[in-house]
Amino acid sequence: MIHNIAIMNANKRGQRQVWLAVALSVFTVAWGGNEFTPLLVLYREQGIFSDLFIDMMLVCYAIGVAVGLLGAGPLSDRFGRRALMLPAPLIAALGSAFIASGEELGVLMAIGRTLSGISVGMAMTVGGSWIKELAHPRFEPGVKPSEGARRASMSLTGGFALGPAVAGVMAQWLPLPGQLPYLLHIVLSLVLLPLILTAPETRQSAHLKVKGSFWADILVPSVRNKRFLLVVVPMAPWVFGAAFVSYAILPTLLRDMVEYSVAYSALIALVTLGSGFTIQQFGPQIMGESRTRGPILAMSVTVLGMAGSVWVAMNPHPWWALVVCVILGLAYGLGMFMGLADTQRIATPTDLAGLTGIFYALTYTGMIFPAVLTRLSEFFTYPQMLGFGTVVAVLCLIIVGVTSRKL
């Protein structure tokens, strides 16, 4: 009898941990997607590519993310999570291989960044939906409804934080700075890939009976939900908008003020995303039962962080920048969790991945900020441009504050 009880307890522990296999895969893909960030400083210092070309690599990545999000989400709703999530780490590893080979070849680097984006898009929408569905009493008795959003956002943020931190340290002090970080990611992807096969499929019905066309799936009916349009949409671009102001724009402004510029860029990424990771652990408690508190708090912290970025642009100092990065990281973490939790609440079971993909695609529009600011820097100063961004964030706060109370 004691033996049988032990087996039952072991089975329960196994059930509670099935989401970890998916989370580790998402973590690995996110690692590869963001390890490029601190190396932006390295590529600028090498002088092989123009600043605009380097920032355009963020746009290539964002385009890849959009393709992965908007294509893989509906496909996984239709054919199952494993079939769409399994290739993601392999595509991420291939992207790293292209980037490592393209340190002096722009075409290879652009292909690599696009592939990295596609893999991240797949991981975010398919992996995030899979983690959400595994946070279900069928797999984990007594699990809270918001636990799926917390685990999904933390898996992404953990990879987004550690990837650039490790890559920056390696590029600053180890040989082959343009290749070694990417080789590490390739090894990590291949080692952890088999784990995804241990996670149970949560869309079995999709394999048995598929109705309608793929193009009908892409429409995602719940995207017309008023709360999604008027609360989630205004908040979403500031998720990565805040993050990339922190670890793509501020290190560029300060690179001549620090001795180890690549390592400092990695530190900023780690502080930013580490702050976001930390606050996401308390997301369910912050949100509570209120449908207004979370979105308003996320946008309020965003406004504060953007105002802080204006201060740093006007009074550049490495330590001040780190303080502002904490605030922008909190804005990222709150925006990611609150937006994802709202999205998962709004979505129906048949378009969960599709609507999640649309939410993430909207968050990644914030990645365009660095390229836009670099292009406009010929006409405006950074304090002016970041100040304008702060005003737009205030307007989004007002919209979210009004609509979240009514919808």
Tab-separated table of C-alpha atoms in Angstrom:
chain	number	residue	atom	x	y	z
A	1	MET	CA	0.000	0.000	0.000
A	2	ILE	CA	2.814	2.368	0.913
A	3	HIS	CA	4.460	1.523	-2.394
A	4	ASN	CA	1.243	2.349	-4.296
A	5	ILE	CA	0.901	5.690	-2.488
A	6	ALA	CA	4.498	6.546	-3.387
A	7	ILE	CA	3.800	5.778	-7.048
A	8	MET	CA	0.655	7.946	-6.978
A	9	ASN	CA	2.572	10.829	-5.417
A	10	ALA	CA	5.336	10.476	-8.016
A	11	ASN	CA	2.735	10.536	-10.794
A	12	LYS	CA	1.185	13.672	-9.335
A	13	ARG	CA	4.591	15.355	-9.168
A	14	GLY	CA	5.176	14.367	-12.788
A	15	GLN	CA	1.813	15.830	-13.774
A	16	ARG	CA	2.598	19.083	-12.022
A	17	GLN	CA	5.888	19.406	-13.916
A	18	VAL	CA	4.853	18.576	-17.485
A	19	TRP	CA	4.860	22.261	-18.391
A	20	LEU	CA	8.581	22.523	-17.601
A	21	ALA	CA	9.570	20.688	-20.786
A	22	VAL	CA	7.741	23.270	-22.896
A	23	ALA	CA	9.004	26.130	-20.734
A	24	LEU	CA	12.641	25.062	-21.220
A	25	SER	CA	12.148	24.948	-24.983
A	26	VAL	CA	10.605	28.432	-24.938
A	27	PHE	CA	13.458	29.618	-22.702
A	28	THR	CA	16.075	28.294	-25.152
A	29	VAL	CA	14.465	29.906	-28.179
A	30	ALA	CA	14.128	33.226	-26.324
A	31	TRP	CA	17.815	32.972	-25.347
A	32	GLY	CA	18.776	32.773	-29.018
A	33	GLY	CA	16.423	35.549	-30.055
A	34	ASN	CA	17.851	38.124	-27.650
A	35	GLU	CA	21.544	37.206	-27.438
A	36	PHE	CA	22.082	39.532	-30.406
A	37	THR	CA	21.174	42.606	-28.331
A	38	PRO	CA	24.451	43.311	-26.443
A	39	LEU	CA	26.386	42.509	-29.604
A	40	LEU	CA	24.777	45.549	-31.238
A	41	VAL	CA	27.490	47.559	-29.494
A	42	LEU	CA	30.179	45.175	-30.797
A	43	TYR	CA	28.960	45.493	-34.387
A	44	ARG	CA	28.828	49.285	-34.099
A	45	GLU	CA	32.401	49.383	-32.766
A	46	GLN	CA	33.649	47.124	-35.574
A	47	GLY	CA	32.360	49.647	-38.108
A	48	ILE	CA	31.638	47.022	-40.777
A	49	PHE	CA	27.943	47.920	-40.937
A	50	SER	CA	26.234	51.299	-40.605
A	51	ASP	CA	24.249	52.124	-37.464
A	52	LEU	CA	21.050	52.119	-39.501
A	53	PHE	CA	21.801	48.646	-40.926
A	54	ILE	CA	22.436	47.304	-37.413
A	55	ASP	CA	19.143	48.737	-36.171
A	56	MET	CA	17.425	47.295	-39.243
A	57	MET	CA	18.459	43.862	-37.982
A	58	LEU	CA	15.969	44.479	-35.176
A	59	VAL	CA	13.345	45.123	-37.847
A	60	CYS	CA	14.279	41.870	-39.653
A	61	TYR	CA	13.875	40.105	-36.340
A	62	ALA	CA	10.502	41.765	-35.708
A	63	ILE	CA	9.292	40.753	-39.177
A	64	GLY	CA	10.355	37.172	-38.486
A	65	VAL	CA	8.551	37.262	-35.148
A	66	ALA	CA	5.362	38.475	-36.848
A	67	VAL	CA	5.564	35.641	-39.397
A	68	GLY	CA	6.092	33.062	-36.649
A	69	LEU	CA	3.336	34.488	-34.476
A	70	LEU	CA	0.637	34.940	-37.061
A	71	GLY	CA	1.351	31.705	-38.948
A	72	ALA	CA	2.220	29.228	-36.201
A	73	GLY	CA	-0.582	30.241	-33.836
A	74	PRO	CA	-3.543	29.340	-36.065
A	75	LEU	CA	-1.686	26.282	-37.387
A	76	SER	CA	-1.153	24.954	-33.860
A	77	ASP	CA	-4.805	25.583	-32.994
A	78	ARG	CA	-5.567	23.466	-36.036
A	79	PHE	CA	-2.937	20.686	-35.956
A	80	GLY	CA	-1.688	20.617	-32.376
A	81	ARG	CA	1.020	22.252	-30.250
A	82	ARG	CA	3.851	19.722	-30.549
A	83	ALA	CA	3.897	19.715	-34.363
A	84	LEU	CA	4.509	23.481	-34.418
A	85	MET	CA	6.702	23.824	-31.316
A	86	LEU	CA	9.163	21.019	-32.108
A	87	PRO	CA	10.822	22.833	-35.075
A	88	ALA	CA	11.222	26.129	-33.196
A	89	PRO	CA	14.537	25.325	-31.407
A	90	LEU	CA	15.979	23.950	-34.658
A	91	ILE	CA	15.061	27.115	-36.564
A	92	ALA	CA	16.553	29.166	-33.715
A	93	ALA	CA	19.807	27.185	-33.906
A	94	LEU	CA	19.909	27.655	-37.689
A	95	GLY	CA	19.418	31.394	-37.197
A	96	SER	CA	22.356	31.500	-34.785
A	97	ALA	CA	24.491	29.637	-37.321
A	98	PHE	CA	23.703	32.213	-40.016
A	99	ILE	CA	24.451	35.156	-37.705
A	100	ALA	CA	27.731	33.603	-36.564
A	101	SER	CA	28.706	33.188	-40.234
A	102	GLY	CA	27.580	36.717	-41.119
A	103	GLU	CA	29.757	38.876	-38.888
A	104	GLU	CA	31.006	40.592	-42.043
A	105	LEU	CA	28.223	39.576	-44.464
A	106	GLY	CA	25.017	41.549	-44.119
A	107	VAL	CA	22.876	39.101	-46.115
A	108	LEU	CA	23.724	36.172	-43.841
A	109	MET	CA	23.122	38.243	-40.750
A	110	ALA	CA	19.738	39.414	-42.051
A	111	ILE	CA	18.717	35.816	-42.835
A	112	GLY	CA	19.850	34.703	-39.389
A	113	ARG	CA	17.978	37.456	-37.582
A	114	THR	CA	14.817	36.694	-39.553
A	115	LEU	CA	15.053	32.990	-38.698
A	116	SER	CA	15.644	33.879	-35.038
A	117	GLY	CA	12.511	36.003	-35.132
A	118	ILE	CA	10.425	33.246	-36.721
A	119	SER	CA	11.501	30.776	-34.040
A	120	VAL	CA	10.726	33.236	-31.241
A	121	GLY	CA	7.301	33.925	-32.756
A	122	MET	CA	6.593	30.200	-32.836
A	123	ALA	CA	7.740	29.750	-29.239
A	124	MET	CA	5.771	32.703	-27.951
A	125	THR	CA	2.422	31.808	-29.473
A	126	VAL	CA	2.580	27.989	-29.612
A	127	GLY	CA	4.737	27.454	-26.533
A	128	GLY	CA	2.830	30.071	-24.553
A	129	SER	CA	-0.521	28.527	-25.466
A	130	TRP	CA	0.777	25.043	-24.663
A	131	ILE	CA	2.009	26.183	-21.236
A	132	LYS	CA	-1.370	27.845	-20.623
A	133	GLU	CA	-3.252	24.655	-21.500
A	134	LEU	CA	-0.969	22.536	-19.322
A	135	ALA	CA	-1.846	24.830	-16.383
A	136	HIS	CA	-5.175	23.014	-16.169
A	137	PRO	CA	-6.641	20.826	-13.397
A	138	ARG	CA	-6.446	17.844	-15.780
A	139	PHE	CA	-2.641	18.077	-15.577
A	140	GLU	CA	-2.228	19.952	-12.301
A	141	PRO	CA	-5.044	19.821	-9.733
A	142	GLY	CA	-5.734	23.124	-7.999
A	143	VAL	CA	-3.721	25.294	-10.406
A	144	LYS	CA	-4.776	28.968	-10.577
A	145	PRO	CA	-6.273	30.299	-13.855
A	146	SER	CA	-3.565	32.978	-14.214
A	147	GLU	CA	-0.695	30.539	-13.639
A	148	GLY	CA	-0.379	29.760	-17.344
A	149	ALA	CA	0.219	33.418	-18.223
A	150	ARG	CA	2.761	33.759	-15.408
A	151	ARG	CA	4.730	30.669	-16.465
A	152	ALA	CA	4.670	31.583	-20.146
A	153	SER	CA	5.842	35.154	-19.560
A	154	MET	CA	8.546	34.052	-17.107
A	155	SER	CA	9.868	31.387	-19.513
A	156	LEU	CA	10.250	34.002	-22.230
A	157	THR	CA	11.685	36.659	-19.966
A	158	GLY	CA	14.182	34.251	-18.403
A	159	GLY	CA	15.581	33.405	-21.843
A	160	PHE	CA	15.471	37.013	-22.993
A	161	ALA	CA	17.467	37.996	-19.879
A	162	LEU	CA	20.124	35.270	-19.659
A	163	GLY	CA	20.799	35.055	-23.405
A	164	PRO	CA	22.164	38.593	-23.772
A	165	ALA	CA	23.827	38.511	-20.344
A	166	VAL	CA	25.916	35.442	-21.225
A	167	ALA	CA	26.502	36.571	-24.811
A	168	GLY	CA	27.731	39.986	-23.681
A	169	VAL	CA	30.205	38.545	-21.185
A	170	MET	CA	31.516	36.054	-23.745
A	171	ALA	CA	31.860	38.701	-26.458
A	172	GLN	CA	33.658	41.104	-24.118
A	173	TRP	CA	36.286	38.775	-22.664
A	174	LEU	CA	36.462	35.540	-24.693
A	175	PRO	CA	37.868	34.899	-28.179
A	176	LEU	CA	35.669	34.777	-31.301
A	177	PRO	CA	33.148	37.327	-29.961
A	178	GLY	CA	31.054	37.160	-33.126
A	179	GLN	CA	30.764	33.369	-33.104
A	180	LEU	CA	31.198	31.828	-29.641
A	181	PRO	CA	27.927	33.101	-28.089
A	182	TYR	CA	25.945	31.714	-31.012
A	183	LEU	CA	27.737	28.359	-30.859
A	184	LEU	CA	26.760	28.060	-27.197
A	185	HIS	CA	23.121	28.672	-28.111
A	186	ILE	CA	23.247	26.017	-30.843
A	187	VAL	CA	24.568	23.435	-28.373
A	188	LEU	CA	21.955	24.443	-25.761
A	189	SER	CA	19.143	24.104	-28.328
A	190	LEU	CA	20.185	20.639	-29.464
A	191	VAL	CA	20.721	19.318	-25.928
A	192	LEU	CA	17.293	20.427	-24.657
A	193	LEU	CA	15.336	19.615	-27.832
A	194	PRO	CA	14.345	16.019	-26.862
A	195	LEU	CA	12.567	17.255	-23.721
A	196	ILE	CA	9.729	18.688	-25.793
A	197	LEU	CA	8.744	15.130	-26.774
A	198	THR	CA	7.870	14.360	-23.138
A	199	ALA	CA	5.137	17.013	-22.887
A	200	PRO	CA	1.557	15.821	-23.507
A	201	GLU	CA	-0.330	17.206	-26.498
A	202	THR	CA	-3.235	19.432	-25.448
A	203	ARG	CA	-4.953	19.744	-28.833
A	204	GLN	CA	-5.658	16.094	-29.586
A	205	SER	CA	-9.027	16.953	-31.106
A	206	ALA	CA	-7.266	19.066	-33.720
A	207	HIS	CA	-5.642	15.938	-35.157
A	208	LEU	CA	-8.933	14.096	-35.429
A	209	LYS	CA	-11.320	16.608	-36.914
A	210	VAL	CA	-10.298	19.796	-38.707
A	211	LYS	CA	-13.105	22.042	-39.913
A	212	GLY	CA	-12.932	25.058	-42.208
A	213	SER	CA	-9.908	26.541	-43.907
A	214	PHE	CA	-6.603	27.751	-42.509
A	215	TRP	CA	-7.417	31.235	-43.794
A	216	ALA	CA	-10.593	31.221	-41.728
A	217	ASP	CA	-8.491	30.316	-38.689
A	218	ILE	CA	-6.226	33.319	-39.271
A	219	LEU	CA	-9.195	35.678	-38.893
A	220	VAL	CA	-9.333	34.864	-35.120
A	221	PRO	CA	-12.899	36.003	-34.259
A	222	SER	CA	-12.052	37.077	-30.696
A	223	VAL	CA	-9.746	39.807	-32.047
A	224	ARG	CA	-12.890	41.932	-32.383
A	225	ASN	CA	-13.485	41.829	-28.637
A	226	LYS	CA	-13.812	45.419	-27.385
A	227	ARG	CA	-11.594	44.899	-24.361
A	228	PHE	CA	-8.854	43.464	-26.562
A	229	LEU	CA	-9.072	46.422	-28.950
A	230	LEU	CA	-9.303	49.173	-26.337
A	231	VAL	CA	-7.258	47.828	-23.411
A	232	VAL	CA	-4.778	45.244	-24.707
A	233	VAL	CA	-3.928	46.896	-28.046
A	234	PRO	CA	-2.910	50.326	-26.603
A	235	MET	CA	-0.771	48.603	-23.975
A	236	ALA	CA	0.922	45.948	-26.151
A	237	PRO	CA	3.507	48.008	-28.135
A	238	TRP	CA	4.959	49.342	-24.890
A	239	VAL	CA	6.000	45.860	-23.749
A	240	PHE	CA	9.028	45.707	-26.044
A	241	GLY	CA	8.914	49.453	-26.635
A	242	ALA	CA	9.978	49.930	-23.001
A	243	ALA	CA	12.436	47.027	-23.122
A	244	PHE	CA	14.193	48.179	-26.281
A	245	VAL	CA	14.412	51.795	-25.162
A	246	SER	CA	16.259	50.336	-22.194
A	247	TYR	CA	18.686	47.865	-23.766
A	248	ALA	CA	18.960	49.016	-27.378
A	249	ILE	CA	18.859	52.816	-27.164
A	250	LEU	CA	20.389	53.723	-23.793
A	251	PRO	CA	23.583	51.620	-24.230
A	252	THR	CA	24.148	53.349	-27.569
A	253	LEU	CA	23.944	56.752	-25.900
A	254	LEU	CA	26.401	55.668	-23.195
A	255	ARG	CA	28.886	53.492	-25.082
A	256	ASP	CA	31.618	56.172	-25.015
A	257	MET	CA	31.263	56.610	-21.234
A	258	VAL	CA	32.061	53.034	-20.157
A	259	GLU	CA	35.258	51.014	-20.530
A	260	TYR	CA	33.637	47.673	-21.332
A	261	SER	CA	30.789	48.746	-23.567
A	262	VAL	CA	29.634	45.266	-24.673
A	263	ALA	CA	29.581	43.939	-21.103
A	264	TYR	CA	27.765	47.079	-19.948
A	265	SER	CA	25.145	46.536	-22.651
A	266	ALA	CA	24.725	42.963	-21.406
A	267	LEU	CA	24.359	44.253	-17.843
A	268	ILE	CA	21.619	46.658	-18.915
A	269	ALA	CA	19.762	43.826	-20.660
A	270	LEU	CA	20.099	41.622	-17.575
A	271	VAL	CA	18.913	44.357	-15.201
A	272	THR	CA	15.997	45.293	-17.456
A	273	LEU	CA	14.717	41.790	-18.066
A	274	GLY	CA	15.670	40.595	-14.595
A	275	SER	CA	13.387	43.291	-13.194
A	276	GLY	CA	10.658	42.163	-15.576
A	277	PHE	CA	11.154	38.508	-14.591
A	278	THR	CA	10.947	39.366	-10.886
A	279	ILE	CA	7.741	41.386	-11.125
A	280	GLN	CA	6.081	38.685	-13.236
A	281	GLN	CA	6.321	36.284	-10.306
A	282	PHE	CA	3.885	38.525	-8.431
A	283	GLY	CA	1.638	39.210	-11.428
A	284	PRO	CA	-1.385	37.237	-10.184
A	285	GLN	CA	-1.232	38.897	-6.755
A	286	ILE	CA	-0.924	42.367	-8.296
A	287	MET	CA	-3.792	41.754	-10.686
A	288	GLY	CA	-6.057	40.064	-8.128
A	289	GLU	CA	-9.713	40.039	-9.128
A	290	SER	CA	-9.542	43.588	-10.511
A	291	ARG	CA	-9.681	44.070	-14.274
A	292	THR	CA	-8.398	47.652	-14.072
A	293	ARG	CA	-5.495	47.591	-11.615
A	294	GLY	CA	-3.039	45.614	-13.751
A	295	PRO	CA	-3.309	47.486	-17.066
A	296	ILE	CA	-3.305	50.912	-15.363
A	297	LEU	CA	-0.266	50.017	-13.256
A	298	ALA	CA	1.591	48.659	-16.301
A	299	MET	CA	1.044	51.842	-18.300
A	300	SER	CA	1.791	54.108	-15.315
A	301	VAL	CA	5.187	52.457	-14.811
A	302	THR	CA	5.791	52.741	-18.573
A	303	VAL	CA	5.206	56.498	-18.435
A	304	LEU	CA	7.599	56.777	-15.491
A	305	GLY	CA	10.252	54.738	-17.309
A	306	MET	CA	9.956	56.754	-20.515
A	307	ALA	CA	10.268	59.983	-18.543
A	308	GLY	CA	13.372	58.514	-16.921
A	309	SER	CA	14.847	57.738	-20.347
A	310	VAL	CA	14.451	61.413	-21.270
A	311	TRP	CA	16.384	62.335	-18.118
A	312	VAL	CA	19.208	59.926	-19.006
A	313	ALA	CA	19.348	61.259	-22.578
A	314	MET	CA	19.709	64.786	-21.199
A	315	ASN	CA	22.053	63.808	-18.337
A	316	PRO	CA	23.855	60.650	-19.518
A	317	HIS	CA	25.440	58.612	-16.750
A	318	PRO	CA	25.909	54.821	-16.499
A	319	TRP	CA	24.461	54.568	-12.993
A	320	TRP	CA	21.406	56.703	-13.742
A	321	ALA	CA	20.786	54.514	-16.773
A	322	LEU	CA	20.733	51.376	-14.625
A	323	VAL	CA	18.106	52.918	-12.330
A	324	VAL	CA	15.919	53.805	-15.310
A	325	CYS	CA	16.447	50.315	-16.738
A	326	VAL	CA	14.893	48.834	-13.600
A	327	ILE	CA	11.766	50.961	-14.139
A	328	LEU	CA	11.585	50.123	-17.849
A	329	GLY	CA	12.077	46.449	-16.973
A	330	LEU	CA	9.163	46.594	-14.548
A	331	ALA	CA	7.088	48.209	-17.303
A	332	TYR	CA	8.039	45.371	-19.666
A	333	GLY	CA	7.242	42.665	-17.108
A	334	LEU	CA	3.908	44.140	-16.052
A	335	GLY	CA	2.842	44.860	-19.621
A	336	MET	CA	3.745	41.348	-20.769
A	337	PHE	CA	1.925	39.578	-17.936
A	338	MET	CA	-1.154	41.820	-17.798
A	339	GLY	CA	-1.583	41.851	-21.565
A	340	LEU	CA	-1.107	38.093	-21.860
A	341	ALA	CA	-3.470	37.358	-18.963
A	342	ASP	CA	-6.171	39.557	-20.527
A	343	THR	CA	-5.594	37.969	-23.938
A	344	GLN	CA	-5.910	34.447	-22.569
A	345	ARG	CA	-9.090	35.410	-20.735
A	346	ILE	CA	-10.618	36.869	-23.905
A	347	ALA	CA	-9.605	34.060	-26.293
A	348	THR	CA	-11.819	31.056	-26.950
A	349	PRO	CA	-10.309	27.533	-26.777
A	350	THR	CA	-10.304	27.325	-30.582
A	351	ASP	CA	-8.331	30.539	-31.166
A	352	LEU	CA	-6.145	30.777	-28.056
A	353	ALA	CA	-2.870	30.546	-29.981
A	354	GLY	CA	-4.198	32.797	-32.753
A	355	LEU	CA	-5.152	35.656	-30.419
A	356	THR	CA	-1.976	35.136	-28.373
A	357	GLY	CA	-0.010	35.494	-31.597
A	358	ILE	CA	-1.753	38.760	-32.431
A	359	PHE	CA	-1.001	40.104	-28.936
A	360	TYR	CA	2.681	39.199	-29.206
A	361	ALA	CA	2.857	40.640	-32.736
A	362	LEU	CA	1.571	43.927	-31.338
A	363	THR	CA	4.153	43.858	-28.545
A	364	TYR	CA	6.932	43.470	-31.088
A	365	THR	CA	5.963	46.626	-32.947
A	366	GLY	CA	7.886	48.312	-30.122
A	367	MET	CA	11.090	46.844	-31.573
A	368	ILE	CA	10.847	49.267	-34.457
A	369	PHE	CA	11.585	52.169	-32.070
A	370	PRO	CA	15.426	51.956	-32.227
A	371	ALA	CA	15.547	52.009	-36.049
A	372	VAL	CA	13.044	54.864	-36.210
A	373	LEU	CA	14.956	56.912	-33.639
A	374	THR	CA	18.275	56.258	-35.389
A	375	ARG	CA	16.791	57.461	-38.677
A	376	LEU	CA	15.183	60.528	-37.092
A	377	SER	CA	18.304	61.430	-35.095
A	378	GLU	CA	19.425	63.442	-38.129
A	379	PHE	CA	16.530	65.828	-37.485
A	380	PHE	CA	15.719	65.543	-33.758
A	381	THR	CA	17.646	65.000	-30.546
A	382	TYR	CA	17.126	61.891	-28.440
A	383	PRO	CA	15.570	63.883	-25.557
A	384	GLN	CA	13.038	65.290	-28.027
A	385	MET	CA	12.182	61.887	-29.509
A	386	LEU	CA	11.993	60.119	-26.161
A	387	GLY	CA	9.951	63.019	-24.824
A	388	PHE	CA	7.465	62.548	-27.653
A	389	GLY	CA	7.347	58.852	-26.769
A	390	THR	CA	6.545	59.774	-23.173
A	391	VAL	CA	3.607	61.902	-24.323
A	392	VAL	CA	2.278	59.010	-26.428
A	393	ALA	CA	2.616	56.701	-23.411
A	394	VAL	CA	0.562	59.155	-21.336
A	395	LEU	CA	-2.179	59.133	-23.997
A	396	CYS	CA	-2.183	55.304	-23.975
A	397	LEU	CA	-2.441	55.381	-20.167
A	398	ILE	CA	-5.513	57.604	-20.398
A	399	ILE	CA	-7.150	55.303	-22.961
A	400	VAL	CA	-6.426	52.179	-20.908
A	401	GLY	CA	-7.518	53.886	-17.689
A	402	VAL	CA	-10.912	54.823	-19.116
A	403	THR	CA	-11.684	51.697	-21.135
A	404	SER	CA	-10.488	49.087	-18.617
A	405	ARG	CA	-13.131	50.311	-16.166
A	406	LYS	CA	-15.965	50.008	-18.674
A	407	LEU	CA	-15.117	46.741	-20.444
